[in-house]
Tab-separated table of C-alpha atoms in Angstrom:
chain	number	residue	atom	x	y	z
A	196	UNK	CA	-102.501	184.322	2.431
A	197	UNK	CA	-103.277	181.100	2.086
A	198	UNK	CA	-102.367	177.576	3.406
A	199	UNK	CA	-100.115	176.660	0.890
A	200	UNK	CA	-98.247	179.742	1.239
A	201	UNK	CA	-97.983	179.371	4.706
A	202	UNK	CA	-96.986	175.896	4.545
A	203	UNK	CA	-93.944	176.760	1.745
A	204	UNK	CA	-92.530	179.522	4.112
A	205	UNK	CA	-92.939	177.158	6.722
A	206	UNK	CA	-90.886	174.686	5.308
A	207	UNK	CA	-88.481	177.260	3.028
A	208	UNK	CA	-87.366	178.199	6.533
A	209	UNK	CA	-86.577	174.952	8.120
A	210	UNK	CA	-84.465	174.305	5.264
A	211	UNK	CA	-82.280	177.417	5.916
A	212	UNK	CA	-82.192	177.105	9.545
A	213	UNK	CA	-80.555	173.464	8.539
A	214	UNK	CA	-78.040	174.929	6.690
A	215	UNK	CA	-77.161	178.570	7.952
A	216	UNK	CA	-73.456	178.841	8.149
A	217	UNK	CA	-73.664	180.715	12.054
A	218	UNK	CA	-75.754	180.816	15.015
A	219	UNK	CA	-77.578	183.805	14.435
A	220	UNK	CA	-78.637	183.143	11.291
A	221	UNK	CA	-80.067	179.070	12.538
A	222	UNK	CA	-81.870	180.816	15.348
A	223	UNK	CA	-83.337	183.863	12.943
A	224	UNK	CA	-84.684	181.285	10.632
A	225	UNK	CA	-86.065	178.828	13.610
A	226	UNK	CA	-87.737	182.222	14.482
A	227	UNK	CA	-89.454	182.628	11.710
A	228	UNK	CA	-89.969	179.062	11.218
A	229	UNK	CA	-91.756	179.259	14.128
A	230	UNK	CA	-93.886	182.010	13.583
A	231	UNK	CA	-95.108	180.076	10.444
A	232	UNK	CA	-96.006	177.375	12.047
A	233	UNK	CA	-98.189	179.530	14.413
A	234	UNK	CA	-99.933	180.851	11.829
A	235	UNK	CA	-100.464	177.753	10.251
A	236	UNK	CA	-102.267	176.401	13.302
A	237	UNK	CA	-104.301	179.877	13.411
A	238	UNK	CA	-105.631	179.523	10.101
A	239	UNK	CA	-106.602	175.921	10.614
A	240	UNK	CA	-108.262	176.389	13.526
A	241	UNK	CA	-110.243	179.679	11.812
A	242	UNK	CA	-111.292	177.633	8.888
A	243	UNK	CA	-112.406	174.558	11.125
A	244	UNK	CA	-109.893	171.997	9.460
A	245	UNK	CA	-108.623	169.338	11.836
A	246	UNK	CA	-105.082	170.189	13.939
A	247	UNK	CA	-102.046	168.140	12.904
A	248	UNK	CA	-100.139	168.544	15.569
């Protein structure tokens, strides 16, 4: 995978944690949201680019 893949899912999954019509389904998409963004910050830090966080 690559970083722009990462970053689309990423962001794909913000935007349907924003709009999920019920709890479950905001906190399954933060999940994965989050686990995105994890993997994000792996694959910066294994291909020596700066951290944006």
């Amino acid at each position: 995978m690559d970083l722009a893949y990462l970053l689309s899912r990423h962001q794909n999954a913000v935007t349907r944690a924003g709009t999920a019509a019920c709890v479950a389904s905001r906190a399954s998409h933060r999940a994965f949201a989050a686990g995105y963004a994890e993997r994000i910050r792996a694959y910066r830090l294994a291909h020596g680019l700066a951290d944006a966080a």
